[in-house]
GROMACS .gro file of N, CA and C in nm:
model
  270
    1MET      N    1   6.098   3.383   1.562
    1MET     CA    2   6.096   3.485   1.461
    1MET      C    3   6.195   3.443   1.352
    2ALA      N    4   6.152   3.436   1.232
    2ALA     CA    5   6.239   3.399   1.120
    2ALA      C    6   6.281   3.526   1.046
    3LEU      N    7   6.411   3.545   1.035
    3LEU     CA    8   6.466   3.664   0.970
    3LEU      C    9   6.571   3.621   0.868
    4PHE      N   10   6.599   3.708   0.775
    4PHE     CA   11   6.709   3.684   0.681
    4PHE      C   12   6.837   3.734   0.746
    5ALA      N   13   6.944   3.658   0.734
    5ALA     CA   14   7.071   3.693   0.797
    5ALA      C   15   7.168   3.749   0.695
    6ARG      N   16   7.251   3.838   0.742
    6ARG     CA   17   7.361   3.890   0.662
    6ARG      C   18   7.487   3.874   0.746
    7VAL      N   19   7.588   3.811   0.693
    7VAL     CA   20   7.711   3.787   0.769
    7VAL      C   21   7.789   3.917   0.779
    8MET      N   22   7.825   3.952   0.903
    8MET     CA   23   7.900   4.074   0.930
    8MET      C   24   8.035   4.035   0.991
    9PRO      N   25   8.131   4.127   0.996
    9PRO     CA   26   8.264   4.091   1.044
    9PRO      C   27   8.274   4.061   1.194
   10HIS      N   28   8.180   4.104   1.275
   10HIS     CA   29   8.190   4.084   1.419
   10HIS      C   30   8.114   3.959   1.462
   11ARG      N   31   8.140   3.913   1.582
   11ARG     CA   32   8.077   3.791   1.633
   11ARG      C   33   7.957   3.825   1.720
   12THR      N   34   7.871   3.911   1.673
   12THR     CA   35   7.752   3.951   1.747
   12THR      C   36   7.632   3.952   1.654
   13PHE      N   37   7.513   3.948   1.714
   13PHE     CA   38   7.389   3.965   1.639
   13PHE      C   39   7.358   4.113   1.634
   14ARG      N   40   7.317   4.160   1.520
   14ARG     CA   41   7.270   4.298   1.507
   14ARG      C   42   7.131   4.294   1.447
   15PHE      N   43   7.041   4.375   1.500
   15PHE     CA   44   6.908   4.387   1.441
   15PHE      C   45   6.850   4.522   1.476
   16ASN      N   46   6.749   4.558   1.401
   16ASN     CA   47   6.684   4.687   1.418
   16ASN      C   48   6.617   4.695   1.554
   17GLU      N   49   6.620   4.813   1.615
   17GLU     CA   50   6.558   4.833   1.746
   17GLU      C   51   6.408   4.806   1.745
   18CYS      N   52   6.346   4.816   1.631
   18CYS     CA   53   6.201   4.796   1.623
   18CYS      C   54   6.160   4.652   1.654
   19ILE      N   55   6.250   4.556   1.640
   19ILE     CA   56   6.212   4.418   1.668
   19ILE      C   57   6.269   4.368   1.801
   20CYS      N   58   6.301   4.458   1.892
   20CYS     CA   59   6.348   4.418   2.025
   20CYS      C   60   6.238   4.351   2.106
   21SER      N   61   6.117   4.399   2.095
   21SER     CA   62   6.007   4.348   2.177
   21SER      C   63   5.979   4.199   2.157
   22PRO      N   64   5.970   4.148   2.035
   22PRO     CA   65   5.945   4.004   2.020
   22PRO      C   66   6.055   3.916   2.080
   23PHE      N   67   6.177   3.965   2.083
   23PHE     CA   68   6.287   3.890   2.140
   23PHE      C   69   6.308   3.920   2.288
   24ASN      N   70   6.233   4.015   2.342
   24ASN     CA   71   6.250   4.061   2.479
   24ASN      C   72   6.395   4.106   2.501
   25ALA      N   73   6.452   4.171   2.401
   25ALA     CA   74   6.591   4.216   2.406
   25ALA      C   75   6.597   4.356   2.464
   26ASP      N   76   6.692   4.377   2.554
   26ASP     CA   77   6.710   4.510   2.611
   26ASP      C   78   6.857   4.551   2.616
   27PHE      N   79   6.943   4.477   2.547
   27PHE     CA   80   7.084   4.511   2.530
   27PHE      C   81   7.159   4.524   2.663
   28ASP      N   82   7.128   4.436   2.758
   28ASP     CA   83   7.201   4.436   2.884
   28ASP      C   84   7.280   4.306   2.903
   29GLY      N   85   7.323   4.247   2.793
   29GLY     CA   86   7.400   4.124   2.800
   29GLY      C   87   7.318   4.000   2.775
   30ASP      N   88   7.203   4.015   2.713
   30ASP     CA   89   7.118   3.899   2.684
   30ASP      C   90   7.189   3.803   2.589
   31GLU      N   91   7.150   3.677   2.598
   31GLU     CA   92   7.205   3.575   2.509
   31GLU      C   93   7.099   3.535   2.408
   32MET      N   94   7.140   3.519   2.282
   32MET     CA   95   7.049   3.473   2.177
   32MET      C   96   7.111   3.352   2.109
   33ASN      N   97   7.027   3.269   2.054
   33ASN     CA   98   7.072   3.151   1.980
   33ASN      C   99   7.023   3.160   1.837
   34LEU      N  100   7.100   3.101   1.748
   34LEU     CA  101   7.070   3.101   1.605
   34LEU      C  102   7.040   2.958   1.561
   35HIS      N  103   6.927   2.939   1.495
   35HIS     CA  104   6.890   2.808   1.442
   35HIS      C  105   6.867   2.824   1.292
   36LEU      N  106   6.926   2.737   1.212
   36LEU     CA  107   6.913   2.745   1.067
   36LEU      C  108   6.830   2.629   1.015
   37PRO      N  109   6.721   2.657   0.942
   37PRO     CA  110   6.645   2.549   0.878
   37PRO      C  111   6.733   2.482   0.772
   38GLN      N  112   6.732   2.351   0.769
   38GLN     CA  113   6.824   2.278   0.681
   38GLN      C  114   6.769   2.252   0.541
   39THR      N  115   6.640   2.226   0.529
   39THR     CA  116   6.584   2.193   0.397
   39THR      C  117   6.507   2.311   0.341
   40GLU      N  118   6.480   2.308   0.212
   40GLU     CA  119   6.401   2.413   0.149
   40GLU      C  120   6.260   2.418   0.207
   41GLU      N  121   6.205   2.301   0.238
   41GLU     CA  122   6.072   2.294   0.298
   41GLU      C  123   6.071   2.360   0.436
   42ALA      N  124   6.175   2.335   0.514
   42ALA     CA  125   6.185   2.396   0.647
   42ALA      C  126   6.202   2.547   0.637
   43LYS      N  127   6.278   2.594   0.539
   43LYS     CA  128   6.296   2.738   0.519
   43LYS      C  129   6.164   2.805   0.484
   44ALA      N  130   6.088   2.743   0.393
   44ALA     CA  131   5.958   2.798   0.354
   44ALA      C  132   5.862   2.799   0.471
   45GLU      N  133   5.861   2.692   0.548
   45GLU     CA  134   5.772   2.683   0.664
   45GLU      C  135   5.809   2.788   0.769
   46ALA      N  136   5.938   2.809   0.791
   46ALA     CA  137   5.982   2.910   0.887
   46ALA      C  138   5.938   3.049   0.845
   47LEU      N  139   5.952   3.081   0.717
   47LEU     CA  140   5.912   3.214   0.669
   47LEU      C  141   5.761   3.234   0.677
   48ILE      N  142   5.685   3.129   0.649
   48ILE     CA  143   5.539   3.142   0.654
   48ILE      C  144   5.489   3.153   0.798
   49LEU      N  145   5.536   3.065   0.885
   49LEU     CA  146   5.485   3.061   1.022
   49LEU      C  147   5.553   3.160   1.116
   50MET      N  148   5.683   3.183   1.097
   50MET     CA  149   5.757   3.266   1.192
   50MET      C  150   5.814   3.392   1.130
   51GLY      N  151   5.775   3.424   1.007
   51GLY     CA  152   5.826   3.544   0.942
   51GLY      C  153   5.778   3.671   1.009
   52THR      N  154   5.847   3.779   0.983
   52THR     CA  155   5.812   3.907   1.044
   52THR      C  156   5.671   3.949   1.010
   53LYS      N  157   5.629   3.928   0.885
   53LYS     CA  158   5.494   3.969   0.844
   53LYS      C  159   5.385   3.891   0.916
   54SER      N  160   5.416   3.770   0.959
   54SER     CA  161   5.317   3.688   1.030
   54SER      C  162   5.312   3.717   1.179
   55ASN      N  163   5.405   3.797   1.229
   55ASN     CA  164   5.416   3.820   1.373
   55ASN      C  165   5.418   3.969   1.407
   56LEU      N  166   5.331   4.045   1.346
   56LEU     CA  167   5.326   4.189   1.375
   56LEU      C  168   5.241   4.221   1.497
   57VAL      N  169   5.144   4.136   1.529
   57VAL     CA  170   5.056   4.161   1.644
   57VAL      C  171   5.055   4.039   1.736
   58THR      N  172   5.023   4.062   1.863
   58THR     CA  173   5.016   3.951   1.958
   58THR      C  174   4.885   3.875   1.939
   59PRO      N  175   4.889   3.744   1.950
   59PRO     CA  176   4.764   3.667   1.938
   59PRO      C  177   4.673   3.688   2.060
   60ARG      N  178   4.730   3.728   2.173
   60ARG     CA  179   4.653   3.745   2.296
   60ARG      C  180   4.553   3.859   2.286
   61ASN      N  181   4.601   3.979   2.249
   61ASN     CA  182   4.511   4.095   2.249
   61ASN      C  183   4.523   4.184   2.126
   62GLY      N  184   4.598   4.143   2.027
   62GLY     CA  185   4.606   4.218   1.903
   62GLY      C  186   4.692   4.343   1.908
   63GLU      N  187   4.775   4.359   2.010
   63GLU     CA  188   4.864   4.475   2.018
   63GLU      C  189   4.982   4.457   1.923
   64MET      N  190   5.034   4.569   1.875
   64MET     CA  191   5.150   4.564   1.787
   64MET      C  192   5.273   4.519   1.865
   65ILE      N  193   5.348   4.427   1.808
   65ILE     CA  194   5.472   4.380   1.870
   65ILE      C  195   5.589   4.461   1.817
   66ILE      N  196   5.589   4.486   1.688
   66ILE     CA  197   5.701   4.554   1.623
   66ILE      C  198   5.666   4.700   1.605
   67GLY      N  199   5.753   4.787   1.653
   67GLY     CA  200   5.728   4.930   1.639
   67GLY      C  201   5.843   5.013   1.690
   68ALA      N  202   5.843   5.138   1.657
   68ALA     CA  203   5.948   5.230   1.699
   68ALA      C  204   5.928   5.269   1.845
   69THR      N  205   6.035   5.263   1.923
   69THR     CA  206   6.027   5.296   2.065
   69THR      C  207   6.150   5.374   2.108
   70GLN      N  208   6.141   5.443   2.217
   70GLN     CA  209   6.247   5.507   2.293
   70GLN      C  210   6.346   5.584   2.207
   71ASP      N  211   6.473   5.545   2.208
   71ASP     CA  212   6.578   5.619   2.138
   71ASP      C  213   6.554   5.628   1.988
   72PHE      N  214   6.489   5.528   1.933
   72PHE     CA  215   6.459   5.529   1.790
   72PHE      C  216   6.368   5.647   1.757
   73LEU      N  217   6.265   5.668   1.839
   73LEU     CA  218   6.172   5.780   1.816
   73LEU      C  219   6.241   5.914   1.838
   74THR      N  220   6.323   5.924   1.941
   74THR     CA  221   6.394   6.049   1.968
   74THR      C  222   6.489   6.083   1.854
   75GLY      N  223   6.561   5.983   1.805
   75GLY     CA  224   6.652   6.006   1.693
   75GLY      C  225   6.580   6.050   1.567
   76MET      N  226   6.466   5.987   1.537
   76MET     CA  227   6.389   6.026   1.419
   76MET      C  228   6.336   6.169   1.434
   77MET      N  229   6.288   6.204   1.554
   77MET     CA  230   6.237   6.338   1.576
   77MET      C  231   6.348   6.441   1.556
   78ASN      N  232   6.466   6.414   1.610
   78ASN     CA  233   6.579   6.505   1.594
   78ASN      C  234   6.620   6.517   1.448
   79LYS      N  235   6.615   6.408   1.375
   79LYS     CA  236   6.653   6.410   1.234
   79LYS      C  237   6.554   6.490   1.151
   80ILE      N  238   6.425   6.471   1.178
   80ILE     CA  239   6.321   6.541   1.102
   80ILE      C  240   6.319   6.690   1.136
   81ARG      N  241   6.327   6.722   1.265
   81ARG     CA  242   6.320   6.862   1.307
   81ARG      C  243   6.450   6.937   1.280
   82GLY      N  244   6.557   6.866   1.255
   82GLY     CA  245   6.685   6.933   1.231
   82GLY      C  246   6.752   6.971   1.362
   83ASN      N  247   6.802   6.873   1.433
   83ASN     CA  248   6.868   6.897   1.561
   83ASN      C  249   6.994   6.978   1.538
   84ARG      N  250   7.005   7.090   1.603
   84ARG     CA  251   7.119   7.180   1.582
   84ARG      C  252   7.251   7.116   1.625
   85LYS      N  253   7.249   7.033   1.729
   85LYS     CA  254   7.372   6.970   1.775
   85LYS      C  255   7.428   6.877   1.668
   86THR      N  256   7.343   6.797   1.604
   86THR     CA  257   7.393   6.705   1.502
   86THR      C  258   7.437   6.781   1.377
   87GLU      N  259   7.374   6.893   1.347
   87GLU     CA  260   7.415   6.971   1.230
   87GLU      C  261   7.554   7.029   1.251
   88ARG      N  262   7.584   7.073   1.374
   88ARG     CA  263   7.716   7.129   1.402
   88ARG      C  264   7.824   7.022   1.396
   89LEU      N  265   7.792   6.899   1.436
   89LEU     CA  266   7.891   6.792   1.434
   89LEU      C  267   7.928   6.751   1.292
   90GLN      N  268   7.837   6.764   1.200
   90GLN     CA  269   7.863   6.723   1.062
   90GLN      C  270   7.946   6.828   0.995
   0.00000   0.00000   0.00000
């Protein structure tokens, strides 16, 4: 999966919960590696072949790989419906 990186102050990878499935990430101490394309041609090839837009569905059966799941959906529902607990905390 080719993504754009933003340097943050901590020594960890951060990414949106919606792209956990392609990485098989479950936040239980998994290890990830970072590879940087060196040439402009390699960067363009990575974005075309491995970019997020090119990897939205599985080639096996056409199911969506990237999508909102679990806590992400619960948080959005609470935000939209106006969760009383979060309103009191603010």
